[in-house]
mmCIF file of C-alpha atoms in Angstrom:
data_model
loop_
_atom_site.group_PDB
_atom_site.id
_atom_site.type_symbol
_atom_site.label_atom_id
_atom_site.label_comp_id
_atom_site.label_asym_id
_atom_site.label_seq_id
_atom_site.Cartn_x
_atom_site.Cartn_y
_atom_site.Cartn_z
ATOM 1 C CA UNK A 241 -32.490 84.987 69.084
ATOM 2 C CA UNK A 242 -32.796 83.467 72.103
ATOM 3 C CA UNK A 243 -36.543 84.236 72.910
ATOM 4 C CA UNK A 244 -37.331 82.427 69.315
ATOM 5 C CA UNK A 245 -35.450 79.142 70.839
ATOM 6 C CA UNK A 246 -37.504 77.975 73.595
ATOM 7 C CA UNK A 247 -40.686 78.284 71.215
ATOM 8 C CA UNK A 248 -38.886 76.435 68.381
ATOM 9 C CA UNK A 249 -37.394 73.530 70.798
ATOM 10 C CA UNK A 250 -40.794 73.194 72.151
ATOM 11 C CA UNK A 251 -42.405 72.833 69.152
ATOM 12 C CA UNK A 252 -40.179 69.755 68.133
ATOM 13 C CA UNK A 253 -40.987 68.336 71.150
ATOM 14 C CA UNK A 254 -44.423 68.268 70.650
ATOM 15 C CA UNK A 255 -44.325 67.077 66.898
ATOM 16 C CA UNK A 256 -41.885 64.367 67.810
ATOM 17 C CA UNK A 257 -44.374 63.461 71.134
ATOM 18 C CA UNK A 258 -47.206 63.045 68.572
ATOM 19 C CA UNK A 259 -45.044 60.969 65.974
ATOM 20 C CA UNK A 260 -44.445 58.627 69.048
ATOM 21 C CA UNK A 261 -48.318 58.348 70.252
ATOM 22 C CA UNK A 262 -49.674 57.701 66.332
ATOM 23 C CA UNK A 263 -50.296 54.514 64.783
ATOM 24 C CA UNK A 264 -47.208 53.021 63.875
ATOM 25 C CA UNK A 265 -46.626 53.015 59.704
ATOM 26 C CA UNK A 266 -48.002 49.811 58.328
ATOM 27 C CA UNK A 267 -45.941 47.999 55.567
ATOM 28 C CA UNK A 268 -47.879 47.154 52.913
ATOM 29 C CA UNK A 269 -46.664 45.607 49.588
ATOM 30 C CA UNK A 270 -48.177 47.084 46.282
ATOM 31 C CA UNK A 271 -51.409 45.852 44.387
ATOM 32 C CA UNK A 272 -51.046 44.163 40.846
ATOM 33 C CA UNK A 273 -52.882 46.365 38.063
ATOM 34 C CA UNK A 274 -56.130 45.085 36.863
ATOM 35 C CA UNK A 275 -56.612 44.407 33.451
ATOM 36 C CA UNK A 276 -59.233 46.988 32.538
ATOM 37 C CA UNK A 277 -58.767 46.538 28.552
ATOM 38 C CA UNK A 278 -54.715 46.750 28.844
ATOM 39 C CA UNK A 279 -53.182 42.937 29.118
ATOM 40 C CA UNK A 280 -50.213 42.953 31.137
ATOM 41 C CA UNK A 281 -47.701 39.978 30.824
ATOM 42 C CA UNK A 282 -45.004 39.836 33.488
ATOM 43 C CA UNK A 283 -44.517 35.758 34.198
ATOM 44 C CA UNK A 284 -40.503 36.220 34.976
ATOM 45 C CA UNK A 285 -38.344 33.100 34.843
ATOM 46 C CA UNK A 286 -41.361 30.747 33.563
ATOM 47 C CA UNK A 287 -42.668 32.833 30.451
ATOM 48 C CA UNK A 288 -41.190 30.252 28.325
ATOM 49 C CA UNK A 289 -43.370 27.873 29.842
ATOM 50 C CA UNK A 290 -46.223 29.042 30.602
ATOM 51 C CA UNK A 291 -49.317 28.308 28.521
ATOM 52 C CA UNK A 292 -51.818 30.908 28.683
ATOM 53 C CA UNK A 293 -55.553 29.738 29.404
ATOM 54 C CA UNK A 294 -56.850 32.475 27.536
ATOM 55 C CA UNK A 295 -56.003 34.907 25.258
ATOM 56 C CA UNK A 296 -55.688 37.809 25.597
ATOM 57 C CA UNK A 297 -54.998 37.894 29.818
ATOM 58 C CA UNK A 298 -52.999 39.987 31.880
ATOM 59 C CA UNK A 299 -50.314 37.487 33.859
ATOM 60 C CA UNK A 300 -48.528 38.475 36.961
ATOM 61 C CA UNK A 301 -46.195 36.337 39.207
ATOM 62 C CA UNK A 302 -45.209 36.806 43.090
ATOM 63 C CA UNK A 303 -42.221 35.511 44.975
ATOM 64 C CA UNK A 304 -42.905 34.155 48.446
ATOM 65 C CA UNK A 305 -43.274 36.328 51.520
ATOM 66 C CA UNK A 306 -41.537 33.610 53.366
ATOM 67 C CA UNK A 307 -39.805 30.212 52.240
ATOM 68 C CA UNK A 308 -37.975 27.517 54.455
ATOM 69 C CA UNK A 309 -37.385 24.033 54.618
ATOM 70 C CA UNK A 310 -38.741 21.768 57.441
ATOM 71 C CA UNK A 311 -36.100 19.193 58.757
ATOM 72 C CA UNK A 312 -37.457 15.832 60.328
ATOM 73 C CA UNK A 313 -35.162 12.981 62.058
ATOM 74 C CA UNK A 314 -35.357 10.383 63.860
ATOM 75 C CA UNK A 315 -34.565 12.970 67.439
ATOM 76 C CA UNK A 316 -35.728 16.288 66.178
ATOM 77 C CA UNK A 317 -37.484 18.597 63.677
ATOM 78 C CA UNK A 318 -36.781 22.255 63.010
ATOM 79 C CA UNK A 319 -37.143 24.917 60.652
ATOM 80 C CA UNK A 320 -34.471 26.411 58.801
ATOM 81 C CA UNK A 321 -34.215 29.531 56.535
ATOM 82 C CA UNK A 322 -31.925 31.308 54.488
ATOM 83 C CA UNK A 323 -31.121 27.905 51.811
ATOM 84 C CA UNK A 324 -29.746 28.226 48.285
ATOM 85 C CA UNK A 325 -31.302 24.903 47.425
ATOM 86 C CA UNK A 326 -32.380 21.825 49.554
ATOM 87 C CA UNK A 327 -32.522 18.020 49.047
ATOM 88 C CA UNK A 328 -36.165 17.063 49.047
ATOM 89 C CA UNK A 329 -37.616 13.459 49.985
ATOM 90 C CA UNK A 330 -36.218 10.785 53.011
ATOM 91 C CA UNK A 331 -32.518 10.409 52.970
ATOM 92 C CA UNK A 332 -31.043 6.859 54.231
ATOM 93 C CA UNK A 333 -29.639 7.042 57.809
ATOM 94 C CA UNK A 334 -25.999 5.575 58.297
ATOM 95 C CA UNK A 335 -26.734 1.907 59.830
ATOM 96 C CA UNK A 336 -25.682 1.689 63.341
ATOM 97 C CA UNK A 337 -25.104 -2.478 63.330
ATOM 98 C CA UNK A 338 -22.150 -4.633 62.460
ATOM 99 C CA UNK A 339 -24.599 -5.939 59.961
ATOM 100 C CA UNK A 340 -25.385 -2.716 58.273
ATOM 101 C CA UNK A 341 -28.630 -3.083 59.172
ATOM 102 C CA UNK A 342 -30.293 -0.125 61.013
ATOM 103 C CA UNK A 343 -32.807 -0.786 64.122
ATOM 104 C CA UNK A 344 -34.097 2.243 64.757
ATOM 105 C CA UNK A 345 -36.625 4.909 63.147
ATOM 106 C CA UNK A 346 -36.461 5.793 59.185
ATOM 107 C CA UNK A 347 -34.377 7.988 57.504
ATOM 108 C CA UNK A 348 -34.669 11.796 58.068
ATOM 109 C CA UNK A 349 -36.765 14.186 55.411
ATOM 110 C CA UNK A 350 -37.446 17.584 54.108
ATOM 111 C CA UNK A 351 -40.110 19.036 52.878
ATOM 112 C CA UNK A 352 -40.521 22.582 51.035
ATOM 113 C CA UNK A 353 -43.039 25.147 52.732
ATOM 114 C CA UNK A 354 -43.852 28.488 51.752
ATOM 115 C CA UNK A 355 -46.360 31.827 52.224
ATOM 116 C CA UNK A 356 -48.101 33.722 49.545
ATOM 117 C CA UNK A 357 -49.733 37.091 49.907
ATOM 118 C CA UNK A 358 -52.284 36.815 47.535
ATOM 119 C CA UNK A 359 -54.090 40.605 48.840
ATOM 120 C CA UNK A 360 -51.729 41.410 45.871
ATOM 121 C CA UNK A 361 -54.455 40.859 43.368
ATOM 122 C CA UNK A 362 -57.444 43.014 43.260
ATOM 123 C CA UNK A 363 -60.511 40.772 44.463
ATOM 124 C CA UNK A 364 -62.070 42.299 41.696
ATOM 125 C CA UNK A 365 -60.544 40.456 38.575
ATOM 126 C CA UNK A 366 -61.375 36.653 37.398
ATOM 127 C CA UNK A 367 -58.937 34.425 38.031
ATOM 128 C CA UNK A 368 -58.430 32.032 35.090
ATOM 129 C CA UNK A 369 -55.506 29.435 35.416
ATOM 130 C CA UNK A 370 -52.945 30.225 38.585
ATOM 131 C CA UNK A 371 -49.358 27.918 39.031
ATOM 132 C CA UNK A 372 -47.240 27.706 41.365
ATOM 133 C CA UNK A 373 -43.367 26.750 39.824
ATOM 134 C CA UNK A 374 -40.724 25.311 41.403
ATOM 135 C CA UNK A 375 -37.169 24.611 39.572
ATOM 136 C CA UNK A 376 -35.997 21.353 40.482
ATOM 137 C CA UNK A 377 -32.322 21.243 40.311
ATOM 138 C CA UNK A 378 -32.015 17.382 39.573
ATOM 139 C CA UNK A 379 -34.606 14.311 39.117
ATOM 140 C CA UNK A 380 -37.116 16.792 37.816
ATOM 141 C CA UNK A 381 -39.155 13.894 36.106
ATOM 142 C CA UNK A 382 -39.195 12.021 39.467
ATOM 143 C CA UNK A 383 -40.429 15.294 41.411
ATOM 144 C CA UNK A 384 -43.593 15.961 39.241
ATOM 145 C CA UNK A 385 -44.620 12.514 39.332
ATOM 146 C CA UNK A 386 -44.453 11.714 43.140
ATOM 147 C CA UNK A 387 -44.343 15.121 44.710
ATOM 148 C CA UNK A 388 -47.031 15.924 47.212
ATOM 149 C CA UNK A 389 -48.632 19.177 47.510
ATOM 150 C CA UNK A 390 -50.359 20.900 50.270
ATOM 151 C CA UNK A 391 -51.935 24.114 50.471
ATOM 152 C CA UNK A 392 -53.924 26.048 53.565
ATOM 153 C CA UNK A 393 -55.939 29.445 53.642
ATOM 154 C CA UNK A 394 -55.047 30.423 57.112
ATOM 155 C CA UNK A 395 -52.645 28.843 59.688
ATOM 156 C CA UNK A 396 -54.486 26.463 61.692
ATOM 157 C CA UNK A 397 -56.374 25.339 58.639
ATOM 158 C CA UNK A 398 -56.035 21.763 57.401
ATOM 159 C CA UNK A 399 -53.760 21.419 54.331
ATOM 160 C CA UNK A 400 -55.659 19.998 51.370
ATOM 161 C CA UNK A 401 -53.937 18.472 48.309
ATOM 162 C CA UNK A 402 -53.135 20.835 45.404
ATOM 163 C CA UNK A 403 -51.724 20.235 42.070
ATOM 164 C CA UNK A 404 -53.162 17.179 40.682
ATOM 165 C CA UNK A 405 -52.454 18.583 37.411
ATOM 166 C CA UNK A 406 -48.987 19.623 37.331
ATOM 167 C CA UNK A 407 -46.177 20.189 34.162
ATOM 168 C CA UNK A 408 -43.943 17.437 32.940
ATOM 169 C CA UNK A 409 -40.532 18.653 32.790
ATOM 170 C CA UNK A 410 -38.570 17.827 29.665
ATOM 171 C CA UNK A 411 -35.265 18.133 30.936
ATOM 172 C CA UNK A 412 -33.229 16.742 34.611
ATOM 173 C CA UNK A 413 -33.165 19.920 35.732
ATOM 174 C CA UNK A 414 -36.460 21.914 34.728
ATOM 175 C CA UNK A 415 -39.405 24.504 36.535
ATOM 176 C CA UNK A 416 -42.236 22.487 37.375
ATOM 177 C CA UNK A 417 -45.948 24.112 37.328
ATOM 178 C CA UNK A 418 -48.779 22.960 39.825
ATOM 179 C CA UNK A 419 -51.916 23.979 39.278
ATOM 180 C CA UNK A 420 -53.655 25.867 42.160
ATOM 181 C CA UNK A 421 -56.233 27.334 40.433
ATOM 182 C CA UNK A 422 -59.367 27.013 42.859
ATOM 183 C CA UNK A 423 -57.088 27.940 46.252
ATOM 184 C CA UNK A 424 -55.463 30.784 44.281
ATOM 185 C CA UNK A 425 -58.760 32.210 43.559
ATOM 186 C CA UNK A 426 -60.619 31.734 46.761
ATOM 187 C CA UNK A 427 -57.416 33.101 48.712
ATOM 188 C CA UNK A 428 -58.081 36.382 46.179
ATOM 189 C CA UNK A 429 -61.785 36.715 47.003
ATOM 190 C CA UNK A 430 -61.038 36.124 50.846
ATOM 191 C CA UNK A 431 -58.242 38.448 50.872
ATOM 192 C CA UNK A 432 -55.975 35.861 52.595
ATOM 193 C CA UNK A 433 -52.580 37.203 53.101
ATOM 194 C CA UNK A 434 -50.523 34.186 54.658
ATOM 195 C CA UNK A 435 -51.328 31.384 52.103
ATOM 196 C CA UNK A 436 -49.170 28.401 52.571
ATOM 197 C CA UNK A 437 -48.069 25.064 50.967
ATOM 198 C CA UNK A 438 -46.189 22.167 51.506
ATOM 199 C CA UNK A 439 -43.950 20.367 48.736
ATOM 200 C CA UNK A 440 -43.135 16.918 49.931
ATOM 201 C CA UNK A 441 -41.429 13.650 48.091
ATOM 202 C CA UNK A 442 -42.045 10.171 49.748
ATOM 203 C CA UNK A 443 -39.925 8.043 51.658
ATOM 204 C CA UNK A 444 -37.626 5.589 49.739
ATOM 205 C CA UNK A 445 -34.391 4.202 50.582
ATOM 206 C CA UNK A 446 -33.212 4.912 47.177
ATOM 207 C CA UNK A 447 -31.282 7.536 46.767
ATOM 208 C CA UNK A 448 -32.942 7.979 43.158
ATOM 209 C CA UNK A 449 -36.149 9.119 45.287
ATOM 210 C CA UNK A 450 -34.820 12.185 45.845
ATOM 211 C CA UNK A 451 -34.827 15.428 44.491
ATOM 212 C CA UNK A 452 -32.657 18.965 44.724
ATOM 213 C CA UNK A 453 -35.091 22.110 44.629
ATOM 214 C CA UNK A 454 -33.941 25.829 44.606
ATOM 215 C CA UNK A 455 -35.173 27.460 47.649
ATOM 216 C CA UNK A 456 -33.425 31.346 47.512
ATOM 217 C CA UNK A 457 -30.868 30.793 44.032
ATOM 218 C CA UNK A 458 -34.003 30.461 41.887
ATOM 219 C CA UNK A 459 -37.047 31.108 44.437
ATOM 220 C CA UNK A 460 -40.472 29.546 43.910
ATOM 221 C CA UNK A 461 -43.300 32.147 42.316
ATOM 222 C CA UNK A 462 -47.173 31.667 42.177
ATOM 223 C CA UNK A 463 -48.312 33.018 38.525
ATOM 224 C CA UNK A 464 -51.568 34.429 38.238
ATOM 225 C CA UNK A 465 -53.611 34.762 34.825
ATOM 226 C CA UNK A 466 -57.002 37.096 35.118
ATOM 227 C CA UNK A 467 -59.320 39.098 33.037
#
C-alpha cells in the first residue's frame, strides 16, 4: 500500500500545481435568448406598464451590476452603497445665523448612479424601444418632470442626456420609464459592459423639490424589446 502512496500524493500535487498556474475562472453572467421566431416576455415589476413598440417582440429586463448614491455637501462628497431608498434632489442646510439666514455654500444633494451590462443581449438582435424604470417612492409627478438623466458608454466618457421622453406616473408613488433607446442599442452593438447613468433632481430650497427613489427595496431595471 505504501509504494501506491508516494505516486498518488504526487500526482495531487501536480494537478493542484497546474490548477494554481491556469487562467483564473472568469465570471461571466448569462446571455438573454434571441428571439428566433419564439417571443419571450419577461419585463418583471413593470409589465403592467410597459407598452410594447411592436408586436409581437421578445422583452427582457436586467437589474444593475452596481447601484449607489453620490453624496455632495458643502465639505465633502462620497459614494455610498448598500441603500434601501434615498432622497433625491438638494436638501436645505440648517442656517448657521441668528437671523436664520445661511452664509455659506448651498444645500447638500444626491444623485442616483448606476452600471448596466448590456453584453447580456446578443449583438445580433434589433433593438426596438429600451427603458430604464425607476420607482419613485414619493413626488413621482415632480421626478419625471424635472429629473435629469445622464448616460456614458465607457468610464471616462462624457455623460450625454438621456430620456427626453420619459412616462408620466399616475400615482405619488409610481415606476417611471426613460427612454434610452439609441444608448441601449449602441452599448449592444459595442458590447459595452459597464454602461452608466446618472439620475439627478435640481436644486430648490423647497422641500417639495425633492423626491424618495428605491435604490436596493425595489432596484432600478433597464428593459429591452428586440426582434
Amino acid at each position: 500500500m505504501k509504494a501506491y502512496l508516494f505516486p498518488i500524493l504526487a500526482a495531487a500535487a501536480s494537478l493542484a500545481l497546474l490548477a494554481a498556474c491556469g487562467p483564473p475562472p472568469i465570471y461571466k453572467q448569462s446571455v438573454f435568448p434571441v428571439c428566433e421566431g419564439r417571443y419571450r416576455s419577461n419585463m418583471g415589476p413593470i409589465r403592467a406598464l410597459y407598452v410594447p413598440n411592436q408586436t409581437p417582440s421578445c422583452r427582457q429586463y436586467m437589474l444593475s451590476k452596481d447601484v449607489s448614491a453620490w453624496l455632495e455637501s458643502p465639505v465633502n462628497s462620497y459614494r455610498q452603497r448598500g441603500l434601501n431608498r434615498l432622497v433625491l434632489g438638494c436638501a436645505n442646510l440648517t442656517p448657521s445665523a441668528a437671523s436664520c439666514e445661511y452664509g455659506g455654500p448651498d444645500g447638500h444633494s444626491a444623485s442616483l448612479d448606476m452600471t448596466f451590462d448590456f453584453t447580456r443581449f446578443s449583438d445580433r438582435i434589433r433593438v426596438r424601444r429600451a427603458v430604464l424604470a425607476i420607482h419613485a417612492e414619493t413626488n413621482a409627478h415632480f421626478l419625471a418632470q424635472a429629473a435629469s438623466l445622464r448616460g456614458r458608454l465607457v468610464v471616462g466618457d462624457d455623460y450625454q442626456s438621456l430620456g427626453s421622453i420619459r412616462s408620466s406616473p399616475t400615482k405619488a408613488a409610481s415606476w417611471i420609464l426613460f427612454d434610452i433607446t439609441d444608448l441601449a442599442a449602441r452599448a449592444i452593438v459595442d458590447r459595452r459592459d459597464s454602461v452608466s447613468f446618472e439620475l439627478a433632481l435640481p436644486c430648490s430650497r423647497d422641500d417639495l423639490s425633492l423626491s424618495v427613489v428605491s435604490v436596493l427595496k425595489r432596484e432600478p431595471i433597464v428593459l429591452v424589446e428586440y426582434l
